[in-house]
C-alpha positions as a printed Julia matrix, in Angstrom:
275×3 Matrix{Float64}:
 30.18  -244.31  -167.39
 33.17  -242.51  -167.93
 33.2   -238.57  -168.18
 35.43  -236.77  -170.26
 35.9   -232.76  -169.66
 37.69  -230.98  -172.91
 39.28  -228.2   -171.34
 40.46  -224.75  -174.06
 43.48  -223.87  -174.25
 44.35  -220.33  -172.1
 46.8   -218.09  -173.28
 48.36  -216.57  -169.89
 47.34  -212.58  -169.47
 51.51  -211.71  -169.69
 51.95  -213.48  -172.74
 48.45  -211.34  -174.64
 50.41  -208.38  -173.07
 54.22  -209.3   -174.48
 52.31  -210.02  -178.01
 50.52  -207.0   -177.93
 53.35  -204.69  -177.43
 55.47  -206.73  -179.79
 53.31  -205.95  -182.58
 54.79  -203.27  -185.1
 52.95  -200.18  -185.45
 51.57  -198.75  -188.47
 52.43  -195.66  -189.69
 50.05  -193.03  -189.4
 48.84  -191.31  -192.97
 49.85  -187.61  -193.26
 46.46  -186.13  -193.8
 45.37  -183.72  -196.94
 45.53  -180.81  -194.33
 49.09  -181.13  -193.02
 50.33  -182.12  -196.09
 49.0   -178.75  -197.69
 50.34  -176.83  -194.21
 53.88  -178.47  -194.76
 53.85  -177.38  -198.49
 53.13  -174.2   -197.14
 56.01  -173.73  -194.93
 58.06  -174.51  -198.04
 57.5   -172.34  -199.95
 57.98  -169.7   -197.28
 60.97  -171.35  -195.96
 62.34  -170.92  -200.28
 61.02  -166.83  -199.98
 62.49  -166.14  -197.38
 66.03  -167.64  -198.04
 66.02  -165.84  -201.57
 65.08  -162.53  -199.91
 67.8   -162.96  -197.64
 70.11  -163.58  -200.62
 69.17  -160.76  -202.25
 69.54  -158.52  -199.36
 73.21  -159.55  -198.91
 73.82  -158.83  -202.89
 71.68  -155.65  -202.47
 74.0   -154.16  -199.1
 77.01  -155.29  -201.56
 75.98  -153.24  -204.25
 75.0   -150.12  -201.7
 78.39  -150.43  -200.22
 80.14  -150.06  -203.78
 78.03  -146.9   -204.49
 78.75  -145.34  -201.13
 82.57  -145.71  -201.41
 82.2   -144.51  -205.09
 80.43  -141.53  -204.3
 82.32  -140.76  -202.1
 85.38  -140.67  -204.56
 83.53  -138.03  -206.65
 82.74  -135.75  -203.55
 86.33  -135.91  -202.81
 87.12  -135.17  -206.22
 85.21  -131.71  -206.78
 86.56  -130.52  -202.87
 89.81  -130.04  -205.21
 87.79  -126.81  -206.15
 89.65  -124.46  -206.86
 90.16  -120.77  -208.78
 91.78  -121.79  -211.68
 90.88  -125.57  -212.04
 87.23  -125.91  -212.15
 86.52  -126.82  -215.24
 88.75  -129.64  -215.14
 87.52  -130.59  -211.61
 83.97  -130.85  -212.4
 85.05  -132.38  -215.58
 86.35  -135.1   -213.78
 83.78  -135.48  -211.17
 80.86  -135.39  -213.37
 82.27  -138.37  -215.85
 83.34  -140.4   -212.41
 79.23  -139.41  -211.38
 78.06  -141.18  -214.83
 80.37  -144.13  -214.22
 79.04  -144.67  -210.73
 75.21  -144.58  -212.3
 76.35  -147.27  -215.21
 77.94  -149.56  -213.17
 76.7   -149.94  -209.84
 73.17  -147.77  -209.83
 72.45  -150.37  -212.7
 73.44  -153.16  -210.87
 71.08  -152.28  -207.7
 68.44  -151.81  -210.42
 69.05  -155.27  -211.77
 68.53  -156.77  -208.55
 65.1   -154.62  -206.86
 63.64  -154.28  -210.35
 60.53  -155.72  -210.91
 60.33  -156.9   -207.34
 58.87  -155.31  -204.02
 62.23  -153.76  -203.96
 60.18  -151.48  -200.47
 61.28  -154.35  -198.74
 64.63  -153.72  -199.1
 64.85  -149.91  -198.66
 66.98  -150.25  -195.5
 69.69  -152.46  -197.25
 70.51  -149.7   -200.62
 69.0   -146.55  -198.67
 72.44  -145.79  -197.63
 74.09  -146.12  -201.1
 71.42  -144.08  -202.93
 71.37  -141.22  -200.17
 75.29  -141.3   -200.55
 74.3   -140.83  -204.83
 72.61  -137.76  -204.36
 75.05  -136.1   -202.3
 77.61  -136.21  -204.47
 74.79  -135.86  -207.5
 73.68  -132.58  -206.24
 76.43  -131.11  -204.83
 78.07  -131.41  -208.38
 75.11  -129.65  -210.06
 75.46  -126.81  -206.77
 79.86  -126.51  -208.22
 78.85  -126.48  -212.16
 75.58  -123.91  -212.32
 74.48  -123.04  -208.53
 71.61  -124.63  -208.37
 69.68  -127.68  -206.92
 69.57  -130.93  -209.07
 65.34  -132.11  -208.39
 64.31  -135.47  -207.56
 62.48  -135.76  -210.75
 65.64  -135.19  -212.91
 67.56  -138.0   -210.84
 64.77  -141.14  -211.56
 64.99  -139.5   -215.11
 68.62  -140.47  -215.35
 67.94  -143.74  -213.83
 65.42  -144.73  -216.14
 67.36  -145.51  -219.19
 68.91  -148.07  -216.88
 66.1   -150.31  -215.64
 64.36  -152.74  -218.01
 61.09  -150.91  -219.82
 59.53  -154.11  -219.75
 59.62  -154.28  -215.18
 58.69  -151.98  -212.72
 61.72  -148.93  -212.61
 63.64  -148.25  -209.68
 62.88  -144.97  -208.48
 64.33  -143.37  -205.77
 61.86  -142.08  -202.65
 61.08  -138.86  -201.61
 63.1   -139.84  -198.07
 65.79  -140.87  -199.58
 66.17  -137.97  -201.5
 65.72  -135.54  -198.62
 68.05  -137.65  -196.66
 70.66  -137.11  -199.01
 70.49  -133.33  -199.22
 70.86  -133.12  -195.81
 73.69  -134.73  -195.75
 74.81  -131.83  -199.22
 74.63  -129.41  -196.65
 77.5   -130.56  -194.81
 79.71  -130.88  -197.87
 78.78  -127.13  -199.02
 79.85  -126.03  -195.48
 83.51  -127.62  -196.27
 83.36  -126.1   -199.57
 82.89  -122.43  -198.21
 85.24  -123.02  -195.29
 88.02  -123.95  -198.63
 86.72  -121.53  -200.72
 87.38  -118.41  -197.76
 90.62  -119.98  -197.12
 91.1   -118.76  -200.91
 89.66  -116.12  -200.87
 86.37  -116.13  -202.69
 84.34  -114.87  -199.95
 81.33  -113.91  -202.49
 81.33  -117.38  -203.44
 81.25  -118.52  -199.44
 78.09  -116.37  -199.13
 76.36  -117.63  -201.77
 76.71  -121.31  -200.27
 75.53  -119.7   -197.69
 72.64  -118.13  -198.61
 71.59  -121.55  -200.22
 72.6   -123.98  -197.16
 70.5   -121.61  -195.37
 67.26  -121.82  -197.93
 67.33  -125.52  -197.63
 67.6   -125.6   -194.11
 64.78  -123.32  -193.77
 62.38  -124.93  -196.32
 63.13  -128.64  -194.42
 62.37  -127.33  -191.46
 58.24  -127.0   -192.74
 58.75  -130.31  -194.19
 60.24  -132.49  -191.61
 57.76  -131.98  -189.5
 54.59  -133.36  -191.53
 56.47  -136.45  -192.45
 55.47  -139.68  -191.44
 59.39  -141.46  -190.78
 61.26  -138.63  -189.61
 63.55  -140.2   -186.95
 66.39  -140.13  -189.68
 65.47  -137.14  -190.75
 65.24  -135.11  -187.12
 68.4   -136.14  -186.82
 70.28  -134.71  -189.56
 68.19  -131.44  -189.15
 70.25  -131.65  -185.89
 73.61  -131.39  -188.28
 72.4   -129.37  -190.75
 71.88  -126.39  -188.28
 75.16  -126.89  -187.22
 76.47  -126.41  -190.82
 74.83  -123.64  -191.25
 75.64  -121.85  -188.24
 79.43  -122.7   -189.21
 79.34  -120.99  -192.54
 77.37  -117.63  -191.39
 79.74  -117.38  -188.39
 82.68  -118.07  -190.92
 81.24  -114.96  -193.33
 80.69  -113.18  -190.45
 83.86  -113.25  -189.14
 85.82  -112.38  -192.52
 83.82  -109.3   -192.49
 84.48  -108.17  -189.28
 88.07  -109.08  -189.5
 88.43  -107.14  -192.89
 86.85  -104.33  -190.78
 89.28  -104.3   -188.49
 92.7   -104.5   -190.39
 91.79  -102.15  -193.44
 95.42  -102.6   -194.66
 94.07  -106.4   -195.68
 91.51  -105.46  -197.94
 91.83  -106.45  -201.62
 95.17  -107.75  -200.84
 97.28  -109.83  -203.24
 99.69  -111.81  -200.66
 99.3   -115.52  -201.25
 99.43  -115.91  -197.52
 96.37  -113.61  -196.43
 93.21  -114.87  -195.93
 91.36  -111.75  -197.37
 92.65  -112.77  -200.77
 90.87  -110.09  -203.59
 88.57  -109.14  -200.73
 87.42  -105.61  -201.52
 87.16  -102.57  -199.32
 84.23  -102.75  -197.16
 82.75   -99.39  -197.05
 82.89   -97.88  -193.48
């Protein structure tokens, strides 16, 4: 009787292990939730490259109405006694062309938008506005151009059909601050000429602003910017009363220079102070 064994055929252990590993992998399916999470990302990654954008064409147009601005605050410091018509003239059409051309083309750009976001990229421009804004109304009639007359001239220039630009409360009071220290050149030139009643009345309303600011300031929420300048604008003020003081004790000294007509005197058509 013969026996006959069948014996299987064994794969070695090495070669299941070389086989295994040899085997390509399949890919793993993205789920529903990371798919939506990657979407997500997206569309922030998109926001926040087009607010970036915007910010750089926003500083752009701030830096154009600063430099501007400051053309038209150079312009009315040609002051004068026998050219201010023509000065203001001047400075008040230069003013308008500022607003049409690059006030209207920071509107174009924060209209409609959250344009909050971007107060620190145009704050400078606008502040740099009102200064020259109100210290033109200050020249032509004395008095202080409002907040609320400033987004009135602005309106015309945003689309009715968006949210209108309007310029802050801040901004606004940032901006006069930074009047005062243009007034204070103005009645330094203007005693150099000789119109010391003029000097006094800058000073007298340097002096009201300061004053009224300093009950303001310190209820407002942001005032870093504004502590600051309050910092300056004493300064300014001190500068112009110690100016007018000093005419009028000078003129009290050397009563030959009262109401003197030589070119060269300081006390230009100063009258007699009564002694």
């Amino acid at each position: 009787m013969i026996l006959r064994f069948s014996f299987s055929h064994r794969i070695p252990f090495a070669t299941k292990v070389a086989g295994t590993m040899s085997t390509p992998k399949r890919a793993r399916a993205m789920t529903t939730e990371s798919s939506t999470m990657a979407d997500a990302f997206t569309r922030y990654t998109d926001y926040l490259n087009q607010l970036n954008e915007k910010r750089e064409r926003v500083v752009k147009a701030s830096r154009d109405i600063t430099m501007n601005s400051k053309k038209v605050i150079f312009q009315v410091h040609r002051l004068g006694k026998n050219n201010k018509e023509e000065v203001l003239e001047k400075a008040e059409k230069d003013l308008v062309a500022v607003a049409d051309q690059y006030i209207s083309r920071l509107i174009k750009e924060l209209q409609g938008s959250d344009f909050w976001k971007l107060r620190r990229a145009y704050s400078p421009g606008v502040q740099e506005y009102i200064e020259a804004a109100t210290f033109c109304r200050f020249c032509r009639m004395g008095t202080l151009l409002h907040l609320d007359e400033i987004n009135a001239t602005l309106l015309p220039l945003s689309d009715p059909s968006l949210e209108p630009l309007q310029i802050n409360v801040l901004d606004y009071l940032l901006g006069l601050a930074d009047l005062t220290g243009e007034l204070m050149r103005l009645a330094i030139g203007r005693i150099s000429d000789g119109e010391i009643e003029y000097a006094q009345k800058i000073c007298k309303f340097v002096r009201d602003i300061y004053r009224e600011l300093t009950l303001v300031v310190p209820r407002m929420d942001d005032s870093h910017d504004m502590n600051t300048k309050m910092d300056t604008m004493l300064q300014s003020v001190i500068k112009i009363e110690n100016a007018c003081f000093s005419v009028h004790v000078r003129g009290s000294e050397y009563m030959p220079l009262h109401g003197s007509n030589d070119p060269n005197s300081i006390l230009l058509g100063v009258p007699d102070f009564e002694t």
